[in-house]
PDB file of C-alpha atoms in Angstrom:
ATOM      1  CA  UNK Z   1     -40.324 -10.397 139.874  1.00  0.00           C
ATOM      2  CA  UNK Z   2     -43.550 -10.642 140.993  1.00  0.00           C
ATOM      3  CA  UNK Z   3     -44.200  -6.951 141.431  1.00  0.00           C
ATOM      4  CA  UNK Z   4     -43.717  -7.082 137.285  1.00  0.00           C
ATOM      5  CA  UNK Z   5     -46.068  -9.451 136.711  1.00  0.00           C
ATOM      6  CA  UNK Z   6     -48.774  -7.954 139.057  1.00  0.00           C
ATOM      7  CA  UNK Z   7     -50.323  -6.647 135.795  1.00  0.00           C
ATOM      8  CA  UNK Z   8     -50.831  -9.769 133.854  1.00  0.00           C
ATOM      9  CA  UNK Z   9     -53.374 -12.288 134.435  1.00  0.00           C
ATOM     10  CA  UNK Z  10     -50.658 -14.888 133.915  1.00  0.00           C
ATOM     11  CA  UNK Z  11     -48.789 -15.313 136.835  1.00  0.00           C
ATOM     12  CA  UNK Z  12     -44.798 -15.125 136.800  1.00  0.00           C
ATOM     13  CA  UNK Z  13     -42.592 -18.521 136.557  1.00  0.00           C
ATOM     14  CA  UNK Z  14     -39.235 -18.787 137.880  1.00  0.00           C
ATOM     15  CA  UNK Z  15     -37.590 -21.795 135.364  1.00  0.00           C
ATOM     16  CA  UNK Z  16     -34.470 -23.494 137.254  1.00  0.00           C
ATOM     17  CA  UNK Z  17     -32.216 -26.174 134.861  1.00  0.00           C
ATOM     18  CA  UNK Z  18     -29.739 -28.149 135.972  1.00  0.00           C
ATOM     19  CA  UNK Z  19     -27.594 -30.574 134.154  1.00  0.00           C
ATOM     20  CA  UNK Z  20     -24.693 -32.264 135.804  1.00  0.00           C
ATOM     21  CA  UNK Z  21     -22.230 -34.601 134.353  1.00  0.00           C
ATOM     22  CA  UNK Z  22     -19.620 -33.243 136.551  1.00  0.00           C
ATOM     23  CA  UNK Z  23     -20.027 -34.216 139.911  1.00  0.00           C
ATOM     24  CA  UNK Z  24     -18.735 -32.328 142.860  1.00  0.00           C
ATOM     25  CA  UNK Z  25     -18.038 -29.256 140.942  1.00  0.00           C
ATOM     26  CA  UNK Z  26     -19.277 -26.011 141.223  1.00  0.00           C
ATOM     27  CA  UNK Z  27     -21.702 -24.650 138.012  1.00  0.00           C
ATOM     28  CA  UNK Z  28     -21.361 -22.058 135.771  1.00  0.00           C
ATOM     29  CA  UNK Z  29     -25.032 -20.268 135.918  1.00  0.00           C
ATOM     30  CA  UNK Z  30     -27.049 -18.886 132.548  1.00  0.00           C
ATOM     31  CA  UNK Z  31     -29.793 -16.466 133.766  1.00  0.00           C
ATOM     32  CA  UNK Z  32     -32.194 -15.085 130.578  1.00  0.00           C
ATOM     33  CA  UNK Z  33     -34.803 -12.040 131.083  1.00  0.00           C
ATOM     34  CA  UNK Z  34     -37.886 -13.649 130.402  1.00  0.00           C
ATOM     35  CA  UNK Z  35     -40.190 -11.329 130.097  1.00  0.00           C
ATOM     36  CA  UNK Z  36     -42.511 -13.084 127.757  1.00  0.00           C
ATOM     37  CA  UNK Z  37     -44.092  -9.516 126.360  1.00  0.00           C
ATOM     38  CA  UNK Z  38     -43.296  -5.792 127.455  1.00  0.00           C
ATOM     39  CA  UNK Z  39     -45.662  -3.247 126.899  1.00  0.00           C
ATOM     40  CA  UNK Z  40     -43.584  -0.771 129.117  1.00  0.00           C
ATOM     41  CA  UNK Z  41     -46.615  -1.201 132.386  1.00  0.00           C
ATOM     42  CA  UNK Z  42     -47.886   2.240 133.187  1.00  0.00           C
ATOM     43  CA  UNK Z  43     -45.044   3.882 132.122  1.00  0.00           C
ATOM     44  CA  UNK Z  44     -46.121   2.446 128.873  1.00  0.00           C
ATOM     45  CA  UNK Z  45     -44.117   2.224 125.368  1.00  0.00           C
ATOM     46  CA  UNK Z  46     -44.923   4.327 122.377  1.00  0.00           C
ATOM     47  CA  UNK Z  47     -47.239   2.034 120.041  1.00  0.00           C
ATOM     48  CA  UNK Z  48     -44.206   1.755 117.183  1.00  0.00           C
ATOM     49  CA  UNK Z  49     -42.508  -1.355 117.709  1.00  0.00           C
ATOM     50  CA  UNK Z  50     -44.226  -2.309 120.378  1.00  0.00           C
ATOM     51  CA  UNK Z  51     -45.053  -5.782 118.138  1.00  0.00           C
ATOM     52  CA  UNK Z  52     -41.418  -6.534 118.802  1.00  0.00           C
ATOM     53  CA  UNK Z  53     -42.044  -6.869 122.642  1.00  0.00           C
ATOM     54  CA  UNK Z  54     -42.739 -10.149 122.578  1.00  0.00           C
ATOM     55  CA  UNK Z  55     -39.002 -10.736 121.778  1.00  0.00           C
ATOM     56  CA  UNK Z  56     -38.421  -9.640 125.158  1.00  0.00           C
ATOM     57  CA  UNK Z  57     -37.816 -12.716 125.774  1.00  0.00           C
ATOM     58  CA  UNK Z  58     -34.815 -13.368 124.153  1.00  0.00           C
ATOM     59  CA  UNK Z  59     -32.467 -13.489 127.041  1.00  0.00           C
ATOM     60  CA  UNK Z  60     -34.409 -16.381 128.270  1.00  0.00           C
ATOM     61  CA  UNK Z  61     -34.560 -17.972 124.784  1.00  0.00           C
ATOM     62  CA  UNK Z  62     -30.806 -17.756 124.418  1.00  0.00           C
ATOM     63  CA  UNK Z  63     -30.200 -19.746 128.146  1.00  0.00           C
ATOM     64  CA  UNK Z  64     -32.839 -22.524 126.918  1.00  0.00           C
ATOM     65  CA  UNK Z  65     -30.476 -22.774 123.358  1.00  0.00           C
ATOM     66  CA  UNK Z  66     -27.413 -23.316 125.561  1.00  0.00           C
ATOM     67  CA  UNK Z  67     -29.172 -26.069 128.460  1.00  0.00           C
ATOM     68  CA  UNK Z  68     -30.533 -27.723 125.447  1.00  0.00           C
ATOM     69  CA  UNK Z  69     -26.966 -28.081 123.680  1.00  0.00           C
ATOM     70  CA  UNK Z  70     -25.225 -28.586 126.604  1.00  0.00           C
ATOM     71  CA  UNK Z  71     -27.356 -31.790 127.148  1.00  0.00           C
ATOM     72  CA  UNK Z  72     -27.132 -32.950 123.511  1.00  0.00           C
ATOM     73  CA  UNK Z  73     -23.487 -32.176 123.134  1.00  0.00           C
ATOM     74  CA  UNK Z  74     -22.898 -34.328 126.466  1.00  0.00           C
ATOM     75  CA  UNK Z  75     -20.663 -31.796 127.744  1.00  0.00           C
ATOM     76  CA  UNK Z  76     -18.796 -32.432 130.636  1.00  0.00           C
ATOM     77  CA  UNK Z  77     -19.414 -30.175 132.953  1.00  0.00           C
ATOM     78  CA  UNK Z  78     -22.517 -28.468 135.632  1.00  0.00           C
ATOM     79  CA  UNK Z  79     -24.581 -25.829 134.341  1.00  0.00           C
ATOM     80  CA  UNK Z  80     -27.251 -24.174 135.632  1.00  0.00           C
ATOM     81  CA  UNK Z  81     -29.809 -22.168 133.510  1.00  0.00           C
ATOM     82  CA  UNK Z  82     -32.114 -19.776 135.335  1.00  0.00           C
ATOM     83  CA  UNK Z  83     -35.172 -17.729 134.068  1.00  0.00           C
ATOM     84  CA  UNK Z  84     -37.124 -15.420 135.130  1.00  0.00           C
ATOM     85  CA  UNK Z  85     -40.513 -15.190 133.146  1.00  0.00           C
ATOM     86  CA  UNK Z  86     -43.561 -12.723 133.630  1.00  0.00           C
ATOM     87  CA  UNK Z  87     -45.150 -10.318 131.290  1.00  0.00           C
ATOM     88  CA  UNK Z  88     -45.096  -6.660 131.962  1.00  0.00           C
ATOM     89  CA  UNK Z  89     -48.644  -4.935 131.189  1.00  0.00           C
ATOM     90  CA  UNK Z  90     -51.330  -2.396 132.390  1.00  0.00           C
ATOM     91  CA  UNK Z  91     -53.676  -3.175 134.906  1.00  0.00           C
ATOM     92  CA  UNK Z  92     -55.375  -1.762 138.321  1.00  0.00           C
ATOM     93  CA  UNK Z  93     -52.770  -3.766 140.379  1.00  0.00           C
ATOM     94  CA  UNK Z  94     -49.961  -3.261 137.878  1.00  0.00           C
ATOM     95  CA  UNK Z  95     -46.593  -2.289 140.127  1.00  0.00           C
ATOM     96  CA  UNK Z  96     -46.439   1.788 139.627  1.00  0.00           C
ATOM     97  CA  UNK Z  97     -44.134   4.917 139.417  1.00  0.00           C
ATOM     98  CA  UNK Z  98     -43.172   5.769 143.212  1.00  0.00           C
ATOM     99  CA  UNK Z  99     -43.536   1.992 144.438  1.00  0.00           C
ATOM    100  CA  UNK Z 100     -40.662   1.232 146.864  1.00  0.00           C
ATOM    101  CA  UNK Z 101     -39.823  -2.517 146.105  1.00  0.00           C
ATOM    102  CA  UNK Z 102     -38.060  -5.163 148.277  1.00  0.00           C
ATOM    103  CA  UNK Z 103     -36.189  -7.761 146.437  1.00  0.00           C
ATOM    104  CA  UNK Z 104     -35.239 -11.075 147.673  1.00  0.00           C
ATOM    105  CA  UNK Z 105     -31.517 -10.158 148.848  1.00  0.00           C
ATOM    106  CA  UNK Z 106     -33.557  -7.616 150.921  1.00  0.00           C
ATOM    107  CA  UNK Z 107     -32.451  -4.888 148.898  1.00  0.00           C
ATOM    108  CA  UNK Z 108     -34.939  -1.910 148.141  1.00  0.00           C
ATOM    109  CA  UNK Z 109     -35.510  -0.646 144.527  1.00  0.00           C
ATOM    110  CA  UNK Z 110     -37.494   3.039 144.328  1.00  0.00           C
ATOM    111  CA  UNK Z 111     -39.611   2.535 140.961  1.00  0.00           C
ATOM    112  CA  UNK Z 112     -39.110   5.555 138.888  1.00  0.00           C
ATOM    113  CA  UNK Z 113     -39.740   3.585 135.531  1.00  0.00           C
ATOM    114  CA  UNK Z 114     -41.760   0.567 134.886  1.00  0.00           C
ATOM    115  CA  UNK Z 115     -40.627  -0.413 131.633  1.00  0.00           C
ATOM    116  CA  UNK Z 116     -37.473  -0.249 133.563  1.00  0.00           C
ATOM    117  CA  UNK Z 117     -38.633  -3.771 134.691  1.00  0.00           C
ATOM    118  CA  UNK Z 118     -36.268  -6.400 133.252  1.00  0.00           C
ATOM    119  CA  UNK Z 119     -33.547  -5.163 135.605  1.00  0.00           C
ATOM    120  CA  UNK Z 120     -36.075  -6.111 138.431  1.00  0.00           C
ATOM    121  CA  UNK Z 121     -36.353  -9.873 137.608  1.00  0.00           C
ATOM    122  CA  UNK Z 122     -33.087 -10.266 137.015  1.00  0.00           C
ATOM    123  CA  UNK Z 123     -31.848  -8.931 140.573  1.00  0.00           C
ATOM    124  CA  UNK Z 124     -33.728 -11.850 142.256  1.00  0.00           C
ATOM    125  CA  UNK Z 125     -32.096 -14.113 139.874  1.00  0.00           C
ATOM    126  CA  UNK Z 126     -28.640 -12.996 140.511  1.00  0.00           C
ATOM    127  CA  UNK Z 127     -29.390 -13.121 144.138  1.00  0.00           C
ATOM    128  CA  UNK Z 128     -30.603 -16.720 144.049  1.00  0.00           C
ATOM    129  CA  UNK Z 129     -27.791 -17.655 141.797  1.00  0.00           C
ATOM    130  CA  UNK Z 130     -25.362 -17.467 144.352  1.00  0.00           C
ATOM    131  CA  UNK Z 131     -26.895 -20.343 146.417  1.00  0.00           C
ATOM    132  CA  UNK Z 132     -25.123 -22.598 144.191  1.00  0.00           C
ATOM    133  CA  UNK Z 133     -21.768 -20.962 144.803  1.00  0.00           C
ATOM    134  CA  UNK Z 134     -21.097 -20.769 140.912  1.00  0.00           C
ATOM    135  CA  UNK Z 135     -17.413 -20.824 139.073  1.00  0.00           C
ATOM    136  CA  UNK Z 136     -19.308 -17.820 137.071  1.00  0.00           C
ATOM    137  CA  UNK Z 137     -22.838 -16.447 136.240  1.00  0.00           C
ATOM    138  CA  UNK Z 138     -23.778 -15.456 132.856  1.00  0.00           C
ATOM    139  CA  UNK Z 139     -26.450 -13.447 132.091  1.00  0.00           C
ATOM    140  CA  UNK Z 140     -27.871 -12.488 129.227  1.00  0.00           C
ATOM    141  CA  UNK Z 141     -31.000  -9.872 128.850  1.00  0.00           C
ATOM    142  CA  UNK Z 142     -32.743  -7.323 126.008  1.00  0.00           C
ATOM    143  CA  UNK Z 143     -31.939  -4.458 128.631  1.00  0.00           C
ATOM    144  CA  UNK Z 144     -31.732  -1.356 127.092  1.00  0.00           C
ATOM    145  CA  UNK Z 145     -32.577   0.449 123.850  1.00  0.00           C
ATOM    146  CA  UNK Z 146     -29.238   2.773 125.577  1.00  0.00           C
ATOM    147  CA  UNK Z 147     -27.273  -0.172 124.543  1.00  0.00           C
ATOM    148  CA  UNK Z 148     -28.300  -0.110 120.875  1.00  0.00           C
ATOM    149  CA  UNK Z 149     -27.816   3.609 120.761  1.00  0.00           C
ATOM    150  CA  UNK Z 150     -24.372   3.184 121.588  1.00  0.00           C
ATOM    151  CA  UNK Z 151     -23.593   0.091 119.796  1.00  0.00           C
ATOM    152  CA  UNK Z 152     -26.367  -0.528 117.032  1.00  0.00           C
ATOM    153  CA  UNK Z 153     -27.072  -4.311 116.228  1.00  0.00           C
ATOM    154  CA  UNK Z 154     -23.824  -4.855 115.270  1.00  0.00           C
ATOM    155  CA  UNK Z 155     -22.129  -5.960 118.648  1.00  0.00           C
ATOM    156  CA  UNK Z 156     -23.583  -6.923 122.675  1.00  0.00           C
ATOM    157  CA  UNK Z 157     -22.719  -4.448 125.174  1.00  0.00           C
ATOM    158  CA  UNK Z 158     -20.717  -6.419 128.011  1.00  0.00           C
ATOM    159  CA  UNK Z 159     -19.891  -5.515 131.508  1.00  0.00           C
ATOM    160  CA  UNK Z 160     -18.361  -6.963 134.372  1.00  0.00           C
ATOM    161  CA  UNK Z 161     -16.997  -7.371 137.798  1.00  0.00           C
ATOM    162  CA  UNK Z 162     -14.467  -9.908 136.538  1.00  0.00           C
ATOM    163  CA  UNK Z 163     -11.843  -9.071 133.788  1.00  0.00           C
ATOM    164  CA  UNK Z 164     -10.822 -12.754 132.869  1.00  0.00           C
ATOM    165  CA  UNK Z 165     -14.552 -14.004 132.754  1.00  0.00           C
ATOM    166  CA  UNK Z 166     -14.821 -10.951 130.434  1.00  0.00           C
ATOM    167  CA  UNK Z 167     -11.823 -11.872 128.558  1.00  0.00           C
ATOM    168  CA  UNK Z 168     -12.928 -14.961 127.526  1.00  0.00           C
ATOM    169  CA  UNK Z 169     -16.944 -14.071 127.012  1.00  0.00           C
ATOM    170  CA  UNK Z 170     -14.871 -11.693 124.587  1.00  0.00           C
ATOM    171  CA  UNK Z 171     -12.351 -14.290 122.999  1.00  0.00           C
ATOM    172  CA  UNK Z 172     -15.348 -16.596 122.639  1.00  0.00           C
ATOM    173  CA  UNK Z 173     -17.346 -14.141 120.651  1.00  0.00           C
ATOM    174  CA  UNK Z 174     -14.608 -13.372 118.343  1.00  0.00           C
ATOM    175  CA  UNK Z 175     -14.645 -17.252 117.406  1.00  0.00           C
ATOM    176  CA  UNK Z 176     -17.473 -17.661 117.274  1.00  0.00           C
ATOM    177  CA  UNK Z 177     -18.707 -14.435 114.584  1.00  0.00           C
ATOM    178  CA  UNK Z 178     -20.803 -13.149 118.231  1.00  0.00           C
ATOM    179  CA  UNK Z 179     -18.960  -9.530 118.738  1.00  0.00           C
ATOM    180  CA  UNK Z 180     -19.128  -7.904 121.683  1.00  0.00           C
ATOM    181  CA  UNK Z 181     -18.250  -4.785 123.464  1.00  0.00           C
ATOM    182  CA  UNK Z 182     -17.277  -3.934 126.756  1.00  0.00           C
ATOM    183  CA  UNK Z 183     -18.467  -1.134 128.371  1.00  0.00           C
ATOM    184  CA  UNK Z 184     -16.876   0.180 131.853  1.00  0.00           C
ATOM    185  CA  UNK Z 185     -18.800   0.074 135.503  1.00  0.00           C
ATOM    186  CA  UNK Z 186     -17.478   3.342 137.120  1.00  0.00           C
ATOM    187  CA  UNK Z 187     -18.333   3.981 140.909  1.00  0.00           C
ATOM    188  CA  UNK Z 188     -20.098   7.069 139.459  1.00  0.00           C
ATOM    189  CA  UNK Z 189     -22.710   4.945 137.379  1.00  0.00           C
ATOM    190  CA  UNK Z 190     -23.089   3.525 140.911  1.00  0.00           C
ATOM    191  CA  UNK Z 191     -23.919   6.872 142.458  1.00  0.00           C
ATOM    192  CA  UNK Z 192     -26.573   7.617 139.494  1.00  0.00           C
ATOM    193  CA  UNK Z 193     -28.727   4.960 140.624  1.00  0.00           C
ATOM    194  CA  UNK Z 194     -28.759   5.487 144.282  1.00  0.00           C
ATOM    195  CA  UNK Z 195     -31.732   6.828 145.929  1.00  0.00           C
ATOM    196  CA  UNK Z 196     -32.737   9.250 148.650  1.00  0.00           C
ATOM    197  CA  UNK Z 197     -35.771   6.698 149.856  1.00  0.00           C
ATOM    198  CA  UNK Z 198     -34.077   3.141 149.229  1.00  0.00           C
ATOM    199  CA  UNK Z 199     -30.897   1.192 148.471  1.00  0.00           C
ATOM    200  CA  UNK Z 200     -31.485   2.097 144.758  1.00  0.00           C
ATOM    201  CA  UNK Z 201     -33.606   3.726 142.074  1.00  0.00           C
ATOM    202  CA  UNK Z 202     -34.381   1.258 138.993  1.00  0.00           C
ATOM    203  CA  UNK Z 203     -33.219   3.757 136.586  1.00  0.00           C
ATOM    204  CA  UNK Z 204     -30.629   6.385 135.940  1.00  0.00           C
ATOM    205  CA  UNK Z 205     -32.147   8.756 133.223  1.00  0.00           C
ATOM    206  CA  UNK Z 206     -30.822   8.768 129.728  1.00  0.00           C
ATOM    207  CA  UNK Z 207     -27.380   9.112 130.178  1.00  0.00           C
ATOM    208  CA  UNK Z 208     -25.126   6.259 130.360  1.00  0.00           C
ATOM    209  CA  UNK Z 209     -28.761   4.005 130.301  1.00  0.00           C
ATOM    210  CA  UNK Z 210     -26.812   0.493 129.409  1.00  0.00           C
ATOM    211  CA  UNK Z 211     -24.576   0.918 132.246  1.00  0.00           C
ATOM    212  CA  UNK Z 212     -26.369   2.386 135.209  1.00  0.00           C
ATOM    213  CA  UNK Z 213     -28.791  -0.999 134.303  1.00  0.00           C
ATOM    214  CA  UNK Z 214     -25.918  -2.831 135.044  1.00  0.00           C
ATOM    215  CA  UNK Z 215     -24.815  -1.204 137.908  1.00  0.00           C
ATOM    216  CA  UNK Z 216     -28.175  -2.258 139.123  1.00  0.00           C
ATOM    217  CA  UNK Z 217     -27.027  -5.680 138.596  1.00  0.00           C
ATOM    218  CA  UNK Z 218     -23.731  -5.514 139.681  1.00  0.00           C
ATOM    219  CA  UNK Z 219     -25.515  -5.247 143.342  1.00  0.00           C
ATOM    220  CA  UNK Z 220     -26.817  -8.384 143.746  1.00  0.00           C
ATOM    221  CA  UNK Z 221     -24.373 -10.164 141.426  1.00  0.00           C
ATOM    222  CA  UNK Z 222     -22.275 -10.795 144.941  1.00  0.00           C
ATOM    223  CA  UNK Z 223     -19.597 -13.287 145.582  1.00  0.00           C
ATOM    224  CA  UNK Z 224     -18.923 -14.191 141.836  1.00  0.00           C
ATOM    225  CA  UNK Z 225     -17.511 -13.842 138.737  1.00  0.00           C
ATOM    226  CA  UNK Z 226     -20.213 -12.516 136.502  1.00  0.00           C
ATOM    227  CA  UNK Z 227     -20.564 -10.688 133.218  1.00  0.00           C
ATOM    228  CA  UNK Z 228     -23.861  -9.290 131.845  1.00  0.00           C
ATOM    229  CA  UNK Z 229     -24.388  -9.227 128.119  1.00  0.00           C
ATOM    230  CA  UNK Z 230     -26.848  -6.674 126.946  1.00  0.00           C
ATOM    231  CA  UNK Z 231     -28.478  -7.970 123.689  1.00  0.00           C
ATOM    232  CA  UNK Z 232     -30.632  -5.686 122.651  1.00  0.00           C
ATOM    233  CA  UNK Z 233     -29.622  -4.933 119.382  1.00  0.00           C
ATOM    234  CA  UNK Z 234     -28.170  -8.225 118.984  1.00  0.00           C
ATOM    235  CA  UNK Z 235     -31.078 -10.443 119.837  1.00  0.00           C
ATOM    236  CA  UNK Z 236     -32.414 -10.955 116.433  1.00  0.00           C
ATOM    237  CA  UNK Z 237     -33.155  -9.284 112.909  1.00  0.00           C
ATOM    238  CA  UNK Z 238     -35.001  -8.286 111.161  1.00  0.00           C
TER     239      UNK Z 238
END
């Protein structure tokens, strides 16, 4: 997270919410992408549509909603909301194509993309999630502009280590009018993103772009249930 925000005069903010009216039970854990505007870093975005990166940060917009209804609603249970926030821009110490990062599990990422950043933040999320030994982690995270290729704004691209936490993300968004789709995590999507000079490369290439991000994921989502929900096409309208 911090290599993201290298760029930015502002520096990053990592947002941890708790609410508890369940004592003695383990939480279920929100984590948003918060990057608060993208303009792609040095591997910078095309200048059309580039107004809509400051909805970047919808991921992280979408865990506040739930802490904040959780706590009015008085539900009974422990969540945990999570956000990572930083802006990804241009600058002489801006992270860069080539740069071999080391994320808090340890991990290394080889940087072949910068715009490939929200991936990045929400690895050391994940990874810090799992110090409170969640029932399930949630996240939630305008990933990939692969995702609304595939599935237009129409439905959120889901995938998962967990079928019944997927199940009922699923059931949940059919009652709710929130449709989404899930999209398979294949040892091969694995093998697109490894890397010849780390653990991992931060992007696949084109093809299968919404999953190999979340095959990203899927390594430091360890020792829980956890779905991610890609809502790129879903996060708002026009």
């Amino acid at each position: 997270m911090l290599a993201v925000s290298r760029g930015s005069v502002e520096p990053a903010r990592f947002i941890v919410l708790e609410y508890n009216r369940k004592a003695g039970h383990n939480p279920l854990v929100f984590v948003g992408k918060g990057v608060t505007f993208d303009s792609g870093g040095i591997s910078i975005k095309s200048g059309v549509g580039m107004d809509d990166m400051k909805r970047d940060m919808s991921g992280a917009a979408a865990v506040l909603g739930a802490m904040q209804a959780i706590s009015s609603l008085k539900l009974p249970l422990y969540a945990v909301g999570l956000v990572p926030a930083t802006e990804n821009l241009l600058d002489g110490k801006a992270y860069k194509p080539g740069d071999i990062l080391e994320t808090l599990s340890g991990k290394t990422i080889e940087i072949l993309n910068t715009d490939a950043e929200g991936r990045l933040i929400l690895a050391d999320a994940l990874t810090y999630a799992a110090r409170f030994k969640p029932v399930a982690v949630v996240d939630l995270a305008t990933l990939t502009g692969a995702c609304v290729t595939a599935l237009g704004h129409h439905a959120t691209g889901m995938m998962s280590t967990d079928d019944e936490l997927a199940n009922s993300v699923r059931a949940a968004g059919e009652r709710t009018a929130e449709r989404v789709w899930p999209l398979p995590l294949w040892d091969e999507d694995r093998e697109q993103i490894r890397s010849d000079v780390a653990d991992m490369k931060n992007t696949g290439g084109r093809p299968g772009g919404a999953i190999t991000a979340a095959a990203l994921l899927a390594e430091f989502a360890q020792g829980y249930p956890w779905v991610h929900l890609d809502i790129a096409g879903t996060a708002w309208t026009k």
